[in-house]
Amino acid sequence: MTATTGRAGRREWIGLAVLLLPTLVLTMDMGVLFFAVPFISTTLAPSGTEQLWIMDMYSFLLAGLLITMGSLGDRIGRRRLLMIGAAGFIGASLLAAEADGAGELIAARALLGIAGATVMPSTLALIRNMFHDPKQRQIALGAWGGILTAGATLGPVAGGLLLDHFWWGSAFLIAVPVMALVLLAAPVLLPEYRSPQAGRFDLAGAVLSLAAILPLVYGIKTLSVDGWSLLPALAVPAGLLFAAAFVWRQRTAAAPLLDLGLFRIRTFSGAITVNTIAMFAMMGFTLFTSQYLQLVKGMSPLEASLWALVPSVGVGAAVGLSAALAGKVRPAIMMAGGFLIGAGGFAMMTTVGAHSPLALILTAAGVLAAGTVGTMTLTAEMVVSAAPIERAGAASATSETAVELGSSLGIALLGAAGAAVYRSQLDGALPAGVDGEAARAAQDTLGGAVTVAAHLPDRIGAELLETARAAFTDGLHVAAVVGLVFALGAATLAYHLMKHLPAQAPAAAAEAADAPTAPAAI
C-alpha cells in the first residue's frame, strides 16, 4: 500500500475502479426497482403498504446499519467486510429474483439492505485509506460521487431494458456478475485496514439504532396509508423512545458507534442536514415520475426509462455550474439558491395532470433534480473536510446514513401522502360494475386499477382508468405541495447553517471555518 505521505500509484487507481463497481450497483438498485413496481404490483398483488415496504425495506435497513457496519469494519477489516457484503448481496439478489409472494420479496429486500450496509461504508473508507494526497483524494471522491449520480441515471435504463424482455425478477440479477467480480478482484487490488484503536464493538448501540428506526418508520408509513390503528400508533412513540435510548447510549459508551461530538462541528452538522433534506425532496418524487410515465402515459418500462433520462441534462448542468461557482459564491447562497430552484420544480409538478403534455413533467423533474443535486455536490467535500481525521470513519458513515435515511423518508412520506389521497379520491368514485375484490385492488394502487381495467368491458375499463389516473395526479399534487414546503424551509435553513462559510472551495471553506474546533480536519 502507498505510504501515508505518498501519492497513489497504478494499483490504487485500478483498486478505485473495483470500489466503484459495487457503488454503482447499490445506487442503481432503487432506479431499477422504480420501473419494476408496476410488474411486481400485477404479479405479486401486494397491498399499498406492502408495496411501500418493498420499496423501502432495503433503504431503511441500509440506513439503520451503515454506522453499525462501519464500526464493525474497523474491527474485522474493511476489505473483509466488503467481500462479506458482496457475497451476501449475490445471495439476496437471487432470492429476490425468485420470490413468489410480497412477503418473500420484502424479506429478500431486507437481506439486500443488510448486505448493502456492509458494502457502502467500506468503499468510501478504503478510498480514504488508499488516497492520502489531498488532490488525488479529491479526484477519487469526485469519481465516487459521480458514480452515485451515474447509478441513479443508469438504473432506470437498465431496468427498462431488462423488463422489456424478461420477467420482473431479472431486475435484481444485475448485481450478481458485478459483485462476483468484486469478490475476485478485491484480494488482489485492495488493501486491508483495521483501526488500531477501535475499542469494543457496541452491540447494545447497534440494537438500539435498529429498534429506533424500524418502528418509527413502520408507524409513519402505516398510519399515512391505512389510517388510524393501535399498533402503528404505538410504534411511533416506541421508536422515539428507542432513539432517545440510542443517544444516551452513545453519550455514555466507552466506544460508541456514533461520535455525537461530530455534530458540534457546525459545518459538518449543516452539511449533513442539507444533504438529508435534498435527498428527501429528490428521491421522494422519483417514484411518482416513473409511475406517471408507465401507468398514466401508458409507456413500456424501456420507453419510460429512456424518457426519464431527459432530466439528467439539467442535473449535469447543475453539477458543472456548482463546481464553477464553488470558489466565487458563498456556499450559503448557492445552497439556498439550489433549494429555491428545486421548489420551482415542485411548483411545476402541481400543474401536471393526467392529460398534460409529456414535456411538462419532464421539465418539472429536471428543474427539481437540478436544484437538489446542485446543492448536494457542495456538501460531500464539506463533510470530509470538517471532521477531524481521527473521526473520519464516523463522519463518512454518518453522512451516508443521512443520505439513505433522507432518500427513504422521502419515498415513504411523500409516497404515503400520495397513496392516502389516491385512496380517498377513489372512495365511492369507482364506476358501476367494479366491486368486491376488484374494487379493493383498484382502490389500493394505480397499478391495481390498471390490472383490473384490463379485465373489464371496454367502456367500464376506460372509465376506471380515467378516474384512477385523475386520483393519482391529485395525490401527486399533494405530495408536490409537501415537497414545495420542505424545499422553501430547506432554503432558509441552508442559508442559516452555512452563512459562516466564506466564498472558497468547499474543502477550504470548511477547514477555515472549523479550524478552531477541528484543527485536524482533512
Coordinates of C-alpha atoms in Angstrom, one line a residue:
M1 CA 0.0 0.0 0.0
T2 CA 1.2 3.6 -0.7
A3 CA 2.9 5.2 2.2
T4 CA 0.8 7.6 4.2
T5 CA 2.6 10.7 2.9
G6 CA 3.0 9.4 -0.7
R7 CA 0.9 9.6 -3.8
A8 CA -1.3 6.8 -5.1
G9 CA 0.1 4.6 -7.9
R10 CA -1.4 2.4 -10.6
R11 CA -2.6 -0.2 -8.1
E12 CA -4.6 2.3 -6.1
W13 CA -6.3 3.7 -9.2
I14 CA -7.2 0.3 -10.5
G15 CA -8.4 -0.5 -7.0
L16 CA -10.6 2.6 -7.2
A17 CA -12.3 1.1 -10.2
V18 CA -13.0 -2.0 -8.2
L19 CA -14.6 0.0 -5.4
L20 CA -16.8 2.0 -7.9
L21 CA -18.4 -1.2 -9.2
P22 CA -20.4 -2.1 -6.0
T23 CA -21.1 1.6 -5.5
L24 CA -22.7 1.7 -9.0
V25 CA -24.8 -1.4 -8.3
L26 CA -26.1 -0.1 -5.0
T27 CA -27.2 3.2 -6.5
M28 CA -28.8 1.5 -9.5
D29 CA -30.9 -0.7 -7.2
M30 CA -33.6 1.8 -6.5
G31 CA -33.8 3.1 -10.0
V32 CA -34.2 -0.4 -11.4
L33 CA -36.9 -1.1 -8.8
F34 CA -38.9 2.0 -9.7
F35 CA -39.7 0.6 -13.1
A36 CA -40.3 -2.9 -11.8
V37 CA -43.0 -1.8 -9.4
P38 CA -45.9 -2.0 -11.9
F39 CA -44.9 -5.6 -12.8
I40 CA -44.5 -6.6 -9.2
S41 CA -47.9 -5.0 -8.5
T42 CA -49.6 -7.1 -11.1
T43 CA -47.7 -10.3 -10.5
L44 CA -47.5 -10.5 -6.7
A45 CA -50.5 -8.3 -5.9
P46 CA -49.0 -6.5 -2.9
S47 CA -51.2 -4.2 -0.8
G48 CA -50.4 -0.5 -0.8
T49 CA -48.5 -0.9 2.5
E50 CA -46.6 -3.9 1.2
Q51 CA -45.7 -2.1 -2.0
L52 CA -44.1 0.7 0.1
W53 CA -42.3 -1.8 2.2
I54 CA -40.9 -3.5 -0.9
M55 CA -39.6 -0.1 -2.0
D56 CA -38.3 1.0 1.5
M57 CA -37.2 -2.1 3.4
Y58 CA -33.8 -2.1 1.6
S59 CA -33.1 1.6 2.2
F60 CA -34.2 1.7 5.8
L61 CA -32.1 -1.3 6.8
L62 CA -29.2 0.1 4.8
A63 CA -29.6 3.4 6.7
G64 CA -30.1 1.8 10.0
L65 CA -27.0 -0.4 9.7
L66 CA -24.4 1.8 8.0
I67 CA -22.9 3.1 11.2
T68 CA -23.0 -0.3 12.8
M69 CA -21.3 -1.9 9.8
G70 CA -18.8 0.9 9.6
S71 CA -17.8 0.3 13.2
L72 CA -17.7 -3.5 12.5
G73 CA -15.3 -2.9 9.6
D74 CA -12.9 -1.1 11.9
R75 CA -12.6 -4.3 13.9
I76 CA -12.6 -7.1 11.3
G77 CA -11.2 -5.2 8.4
R78 CA -12.7 -3.0 5.7
R79 CA -11.8 -5.3 2.8
R80 CA -13.1 -8.4 4.6
L81 CA -16.4 -6.6 5.3
L82 CA -16.7 -5.5 1.7
M83 CA -16.2 -9.1 0.5
I84 CA -18.8 -10.4 3.0
G85 CA -21.3 -7.8 1.8
A86 CA -20.6 -8.7 -1.9
A87 CA -21.3 -12.4 -1.3
G88 CA -24.4 -11.6 0.8
F89 CA -25.7 -9.3 -2.0
I90 CA -25.4 -12.0 -4.6
G91 CA -27.4 -14.5 -2.4
A92 CA -30.1 -11.9 -1.5
S93 CA -30.4 -10.8 -5.2
L94 CA -31.1 -14.4 -6.2
L95 CA -33.7 -14.8 -3.5
A96 CA -35.4 -11.6 -4.6
A97 CA -35.5 -12.6 -8.2
E98 CA -37.3 -15.9 -7.4
A99 CA -39.7 -14.5 -4.8
D100 CA -43.3 -15.7 -5.4
G101 CA -45.0 -13.5 -2.8
A102 CA -44.9 -10.0 -1.4
G103 CA -43.7 -11.2 2.0
E104 CA -40.8 -13.2 0.4
L105 CA -39.8 -10.2 -1.6
I106 CA -39.8 -7.9 1.4
A107 CA -37.6 -10.4 3.3
A108 CA -35.2 -10.5 0.4
R109 CA -35.1 -6.8 0.2
A110 CA -34.2 -6.7 3.9
L111 CA -31.3 -9.1 3.3
L112 CA -30.2 -6.8 0.4
G113 CA -30.2 -3.9 2.8
I114 CA -28.1 -5.7 5.3
A115 CA -25.6 -6.7 2.6
G116 CA -25.6 -3.2 1.2
A117 CA -24.8 -1.7 4.6
T118 CA -21.6 -3.8 4.7
V119 CA -20.5 -2.6 1.3
M120 CA -21.2 1.1 1.2
P121 CA -19.1 2.4 4.1
S122 CA -16.3 0.1 3.2
T123 CA -15.9 1.6 -0.3
L124 CA -15.6 5.2 1.0
A125 CA -13.4 4.2 3.9
L126 CA -11.0 2.3 1.6
I127 CA -10.8 5.3 -0.8
R128 CA -9.6 7.4 2.1
N129 CA -7.0 4.7 3.1
M130 CA -5.7 4.4 -0.5
F131 CA -5.5 8.1 -1.4
H132 CA -3.5 10.2 1.1
D133 CA -2.6 13.1 -1.2
P134 CA -5.4 15.7 -0.9
K135 CA -5.7 16.4 -4.6
Q136 CA -5.7 12.7 -5.5
R137 CA -8.3 12.0 -2.8
Q138 CA -10.5 14.8 -4.1
I139 CA -10.4 13.3 -7.6
A140 CA -11.1 9.8 -6.2
L141 CA -14.0 11.2 -4.1
G142 CA -15.3 13.0 -7.2
A143 CA -15.3 9.8 -9.1
W144 CA -17.2 8.1 -6.2
G145 CA -19.7 10.9 -6.2
G146 CA -20.0 10.7 -10.0
I147 CA -20.8 7.0 -9.8
L148 CA -23.6 7.8 -7.4
T149 CA -25.2 10.1 -10.0
A150 CA -24.5 7.7 -12.8
G151 CA -26.1 4.8 -11.0
A152 CA -29.2 6.8 -10.3
T153 CA -29.4 7.7 -14.0
L154 CA -28.5 4.3 -15.5
G155 CA -30.7 2.2 -13.1
P156 CA -33.9 3.0 -14.8
V157 CA -32.4 2.4 -18.3
A158 CA -31.0 -1.0 -17.2
G159 CA -34.3 -1.8 -15.5
G160 CA -36.3 -0.8 -18.6
L161 CA -34.1 -2.9 -20.9
L162 CA -34.5 -6.0 -18.7
L163 CA -38.2 -5.6 -18.0
D164 CA -38.9 -5.1 -21.7
H165 CA -37.6 -8.6 -22.5
F166 CA -37.6 -10.6 -19.2
W167 CA -39.7 -11.1 -16.1
W168 CA -39.6 -8.6 -13.2
G169 CA -37.1 -10.7 -11.2
S170 CA -34.4 -10.0 -13.8
A171 CA -34.1 -6.5 -12.3
F172 CA -32.4 -8.0 -9.2
L173 CA -29.9 -10.0 -11.2
I174 CA -27.8 -7.0 -12.4
A175 CA -25.8 -7.1 -9.2
V176 CA -24.8 -10.8 -9.4
P177 CA -21.9 -10.6 -12.0
V178 CA -20.7 -7.2 -10.7
M179 CA -20.4 -8.4 -7.1
A180 CA -18.8 -11.7 -8.3
L181 CA -16.1 -9.6 -10.0
V182 CA -15.5 -7.6 -6.8
L183 CA -15.0 -10.9 -4.9
L184 CA -12.3 -11.9 -7.4
A185 CA -10.5 -8.6 -7.6
A186 CA -10.6 -7.3 -4.0
P187 CA -8.0 -9.6 -2.5
V188 CA -5.5 -8.6 -5.3
L189 CA -6.1 -4.9 -5.6
L190 CA -7.5 -3.6 -2.3
P191 CA -5.5 -3.1 0.9
E192 CA -6.8 -4.3 4.2
Y193 CA -7.4 -1.8 7.0
R194 CA -8.3 -2.2 10.7
S195 CA -8.4 0.6 13.2
P196 CA -5.7 0.1 15.9
Q197 CA -7.8 1.9 18.4
A198 CA -11.3 0.8 17.6
G199 CA -12.3 -0.4 21.0
R200 CA -15.0 -3.0 21.8
F201 CA -18.0 -3.3 19.4
D202 CA -21.1 -1.5 20.8
L203 CA -23.7 -4.3 20.3
A204 CA -26.2 -2.5 22.5
G205 CA -25.9 0.6 20.4
A206 CA -26.4 -1.4 17.2
V207 CA -29.6 -3.0 18.5
L208 CA -30.9 0.4 19.7
S209 CA -30.3 2.1 16.4
L210 CA -32.4 -0.5 14.6
A211 CA -35.0 -0.5 17.3
A212 CA -35.4 3.2 16.8
I213 CA -35.6 3.4 13.0
L214 CA -37.8 0.4 12.2
P215 CA -40.9 1.1 14.5
L216 CA -40.8 4.8 13.7
V217 CA -40.9 4.2 10.0
Y218 CA -43.4 1.5 10.2
G219 CA -45.8 3.7 12.3
I220 CA -45.5 6.7 10.0
K221 CA -46.0 4.6 6.8
T222 CA -48.9 2.6 8.1
L223 CA -50.8 5.5 9.6
S224 CA -50.4 7.5 6.4
V225 CA -51.6 4.7 4.1
D226 CA -54.1 2.8 6.2
G227 CA -55.3 5.4 8.6
W228 CA -55.6 5.0 12.4
S229 CA -54.9 1.7 14.1
L230 CA -53.5 0.9 17.5
L231 CA -50.3 -0.9 16.6
P232 CA -48.7 1.7 14.3
A233 CA -49.9 4.5 16.6
L234 CA -47.9 2.8 19.4
A235 CA -44.9 2.1 17.2
V236 CA -44.2 5.9 16.6
P237 CA -43.6 6.8 20.3
A238 CA -41.8 3.5 20.8
G239 CA -39.4 4.4 18.1
L240 CA -38.8 7.8 19.6
L241 CA -38.1 6.2 23.0
F242 CA -35.5 3.9 21.5
A243 CA -34.0 6.8 19.6
A244 CA -33.6 8.6 23.0
A245 CA -32.1 5.5 24.4
F246 CA -29.7 5.3 21.5
V247 CA -28.5 8.9 22.0
W248 CA -28.0 8.2 25.7
R249 CA -26.0 5.1 24.9
Q250 CA -23.8 6.9 22.5
R251 CA -23.1 9.6 25.1
T252 CA -22.1 7.1 27.8
A253 CA -20.4 4.2 25.9
A254 CA -16.7 3.9 26.0
A255 CA -16.5 3.1 22.3
P256 CA -19.8 4.5 20.7
L257 CA -21.0 3.6 17.2
L258 CA -21.7 7.3 16.6
D259 CA -19.5 10.1 17.9
L260 CA -22.1 12.7 18.8
G261 CA -19.3 15.3 19.1
L262 CA -19.2 15.5 15.3
F263 CA -22.5 17.3 15.4
R264 CA -20.9 20.2 17.4
I265 CA -18.8 21.0 14.3
R266 CA -21.2 23.5 12.6
T267 CA -20.1 22.8 9.0
F268 CA -20.4 19.1 9.5
S269 CA -23.9 19.2 11.0
G270 CA -25.0 21.7 8.5
A271 CA -23.8 19.7 5.5
I272 CA -25.4 16.5 6.9
T273 CA -28.8 18.4 7.4
V274 CA -28.7 19.9 3.9
N275 CA -27.9 16.5 2.3
T276 CA -30.7 14.8 4.1
I277 CA -33.3 17.3 3.1
A278 CA -32.1 17.3 -0.5
M279 CA -32.3 13.5 -0.8
F280 CA -35.8 13.6 0.8
A281 CA -37.0 16.0 -1.8
M282 CA -35.4 14.4 -4.9
M283 CA -35.9 10.7 -4.2
G284 CA -39.3 11.2 -2.7
F285 CA -40.6 12.3 -6.1
T286 CA -38.8 9.9 -8.4
L287 CA -41.3 7.2 -7.7
F288 CA -44.2 9.4 -8.8
T289 CA -42.4 10.3 -12.1
S290 CA -41.7 6.7 -13.0
Q291 CA -45.3 5.6 -12.2
Y292 CA -46.7 8.6 -14.1
L293 CA -44.8 7.7 -17.3
Q294 CA -45.8 4.0 -17.2
L295 CA -49.3 3.9 -15.6
V296 CA -50.7 7.3 -16.6
K297 CA -49.0 7.8 -20.0
G298 CA -49.0 4.0 -20.7
M299 CA -45.3 3.7 -21.7
S300 CA -43.4 0.5 -21.6
P301 CA -40.6 0.2 -19.0
L302 CA -37.9 0.8 -21.6
E303 CA -39.7 3.8 -23.2
A304 CA -40.3 5.3 -19.7
S305 CA -36.7 4.8 -18.6
L306 CA -35.3 6.5 -21.7
W307 CA -37.6 9.5 -21.3
A308 CA -36.6 9.6 -17.6
L309 CA -33.0 10.3 -18.8
V310 CA -34.1 13.8 -20.0
P311 CA -34.0 15.4 -16.5
S312 CA -30.4 14.3 -16.2
V313 CA -29.4 17.0 -18.7
G314 CA -30.4 19.6 -16.1
V315 CA -28.5 17.6 -13.4
G316 CA -25.3 17.6 -15.4
A317 CA -25.6 21.4 -16.0
A318 CA -26.2 22.0 -12.3
V319 CA -23.2 19.9 -11.2
G320 CA -20.9 21.8 -13.6
L321 CA -22.3 25.1 -12.6
S322 CA -21.8 24.3 -8.9
A323 CA -18.2 23.3 -9.5
A324 CA -17.6 26.6 -11.4
L325 CA -19.1 28.8 -8.8
A326 CA -17.8 27.0 -5.7
G327 CA -14.8 29.3 -5.1
K328 CA -16.7 32.5 -6.2
V329 CA -20.0 32.5 -4.4
R330 CA -20.7 31.8 -0.7
P331 CA -21.9 28.2 0.0
A332 CA -24.9 29.6 1.9
I333 CA -26.2 31.5 -1.2
M334 CA -25.5 28.6 -3.6
M335 CA -27.3 26.0 -1.4
A336 CA -30.3 28.3 -0.7
G337 CA -30.5 29.0 -4.4
G338 CA -30.4 25.3 -5.2
F339 CA -33.3 24.6 -2.9
L340 CA -35.3 27.6 -4.4
I341 CA -34.7 26.1 -7.9
G342 CA -36.0 22.8 -6.5
A343 CA -39.0 24.5 -5.1
G344 CA -39.7 25.8 -8.6
G345 CA -39.7 22.2 -9.8
F346 CA -42.2 21.2 -7.1
A347 CA -44.4 24.1 -8.1
M348 CA -44.4 23.0 -11.7
M349 CA -45.4 19.5 -10.5
T350 CA -48.6 20.9 -9.0
T351 CA -49.8 21.7 -12.5
V352 CA -49.3 18.2 -14.0
G353 CA -52.5 16.4 -15.0
A354 CA -53.3 13.1 -16.5
H355 CA -53.5 14.6 -20.0
S356 CA -50.7 17.1 -19.7
P357 CA -48.0 17.2 -22.4
L358 CA -45.1 14.9 -21.6
A359 CA -42.7 17.9 -21.6
L360 CA -44.3 19.4 -18.5
I361 CA -43.4 16.6 -16.1
L362 CA -40.0 16.1 -17.6
T363 CA -39.2 19.8 -17.3
A364 CA -40.5 19.8 -13.8
A365 CA -38.5 16.8 -12.8
G366 CA -35.4 18.3 -14.4
V367 CA -35.7 21.6 -12.5
L368 CA -36.3 19.7 -9.3
A369 CA -33.3 17.4 -9.7
A370 CA -31.0 20.2 -10.9
G371 CA -31.7 22.3 -7.8
T372 CA -31.3 19.5 -5.3
V373 CA -28.3 17.7 -6.9
G374 CA -26.5 21.1 -7.4
T375 CA -26.8 21.6 -3.6
M376 CA -25.6 18.1 -2.8
T377 CA -22.4 18.4 -4.8
L378 CA -21.3 21.1 -2.4
T379 CA -21.8 19.2 0.8
A380 CA -19.8 16.0 0.1
E381 CA -16.4 17.5 0.4
M382 CA -17.5 19.6 3.4
V383 CA -18.3 16.5 5.4
V384 CA -14.9 15.1 4.6
S385 CA -13.0 18.3 5.4
A386 CA -14.9 19.4 8.5
A387 CA -14.4 16.3 10.6
P388 CA -11.1 15.7 12.4
I389 CA -9.0 13.0 10.8
E390 CA -9.3 10.7 13.8
R391 CA -13.1 10.7 13.4
A392 CA -13.2 10.4 9.6
G393 CA -14.7 7.0 9.5
A394 CA -17.6 8.0 11.7
A395 CA -18.1 11.1 9.6
S396 CA -18.4 9.2 6.4
A397 CA -20.8 6.6 7.9
T398 CA -22.9 9.3 9.4
S399 CA -23.1 11.2 6.0
E400 CA -24.1 8.0 4.1
T401 CA -26.7 7.2 6.8
A402 CA -28.2 10.7 6.5
V403 CA -28.4 10.4 2.7
E404 CA -30.0 7.0 2.8
L405 CA -32.4 8.0 5.5
G406 CA -33.4 11.2 3.7
S407 CA -34.0 9.2 0.5
S408 CA -36.1 6.5 2.3
L409 CA -38.1 9.0 4.3
G410 CA -38.8 11.0 1.1
I411 CA -40.1 7.8 -0.6
A412 CA -42.1 6.8 2.4
L413 CA -43.7 10.1 3.5
L414 CA -44.3 11.6 0.0
G415 CA -45.4 8.2 -1.3
A416 CA -47.7 7.7 1.7
A417 CA -49.2 11.1 1.2
G418 CA -49.9 10.4 -2.4
A419 CA -51.3 7.0 -1.7
A420 CA -53.6 8.4 1.0
V421 CA -55.0 11.0 -1.4
Y422 CA -55.4 8.3 -4.2
R423 CA -57.5 6.0 -1.9
S424 CA -59.5 8.9 -0.6
Q425 CA -60.4 10.2 -4.1
L426 CA -61.5 6.7 -5.3
D427 CA -63.6 6.1 -2.2
G428 CA -67.2 6.0 -3.6
A429 CA -66.0 7.1 -7.1
L430 CA -65.5 3.8 -8.8
P431 CA -67.7 3.1 -11.8
A432 CA -70.7 0.8 -11.6
G433 CA -69.6 -2.8 -12.1
V434 CA -66.4 -2.6 -10.2
D435 CA -67.0 -4.1 -6.8
G436 CA -65.7 -6.7 -4.4
E437 CA -62.1 -7.8 -4.7
A438 CA -61.7 -5.8 -8.0
A439 CA -62.7 -2.6 -6.2
R440 CA -60.3 -3.2 -3.4
A441 CA -57.4 -3.8 -5.8
A442 CA -58.3 -0.7 -7.9
Q443 CA -58.5 1.5 -4.8
D444 CA -55.3 0.3 -3.3
T445 CA -52.8 1.3 -6.0
L446 CA -52.9 2.7 -9.6
G447 CA -51.1 -0.5 -10.7
G448 CA -54.0 -2.5 -9.3
A449 CA -56.5 -0.3 -11.1
V450 CA -54.7 -0.8 -14.4
T451 CA -54.8 -4.5 -13.9
V452 CA -58.5 -4.6 -13.1
A453 CA -59.3 -2.3 -16.0
A454 CA -57.7 -4.8 -18.4
H455 CA -60.3 -7.5 -17.4
L456 CA -63.3 -5.2 -17.6
P457 CA -65.6 -4.4 -20.6
D458 CA -64.0 -1.6 -22.7
R459 CA -66.3 1.2 -21.5
I460 CA -66.1 0.4 -17.8
G461 CA -62.4 -0.2 -18.0
A462 CA -61.8 3.1 -19.7
E463 CA -63.9 4.9 -17.1
L464 CA -62.0 3.2 -14.3
L465 CA -58.6 4.2 -15.8
E466 CA -59.7 7.8 -16.2
T467 CA -60.9 8.0 -12.6
A468 CA -57.8 6.3 -11.2
R469 CA -55.4 8.3 -13.2
A470 CA -57.1 11.6 -12.1
A471 CA -56.9 10.4 -8.4
F472 CA -53.2 9.5 -8.9
T473 CA -52.4 13.0 -10.2
D474 CA -54.3 14.5 -7.3
G475 CA -52.0 12.6 -5.0
L476 CA -49.1 13.8 -7.0
H477 CA -50.2 17.4 -6.4
V478 CA -50.5 16.9 -2.7
A479 CA -47.0 15.3 -2.5
A480 CA -45.6 18.2 -4.6
V481 CA -47.1 20.8 -2.2
V482 CA -45.4 19.0 0.7
G483 CA -42.1 18.9 -1.2
L484 CA -42.5 22.6 -2.0
V485 CA -42.9 23.5 1.7
F486 CA -39.9 21.4 2.6
A487 CA -37.8 23.0 -0.2
L488 CA -38.6 26.5 0.9
G489 CA -37.9 25.7 4.5
A490 CA -34.6 24.0 3.5
A491 CA -33.5 27.1 1.6
T492 CA -33.9 29.2 4.7
L493 CA -32.2 26.6 6.9
A494 CA -29.3 26.1 4.5
Y495 CA -28.6 29.8 4.4
H496 CA -28.7 30.0 8.2
L497 CA -26.4 26.9 8.7
M498 CA -23.8 27.8 6.1
K499 CA -23.7 31.7 6.3
H500 CA -20.5 31.5 8.3
L501 CA -18.6 30.0 5.4
P502 CA -16.6 32.3 3.1
A503 CA -16.6 32.1 -0.7
Q504 CA -13.9 29.4 -1.1
A505 CA -13.8 25.9 -2.5
P506 CA -15.9 23.7 -0.2
A507 CA -13.0 21.9 1.4
A508 CA -11.0 25.0 2.1
A509 CA -14.1 26.8 3.4
A510 CA -14.9 24.0 5.8
E511 CA -11.4 23.8 7.1
A512 CA -11.1 27.5 7.6
A513 CA -14.5 27.8 9.3
D514 CA -13.9 24.9 11.7
A515 CA -10.2 25.2 12.3
P516 CA -10.6 26.5 15.9
T517 CA -12.6 23.4 16.9
A518 CA -11.3 20.9 14.5
P519 CA -7.6 21.6 13.8
A520 CA -7.0 18.1 12.5
A521 CA -9.6 18.2 9.7
I522 CA -8.6 16.6 6.5

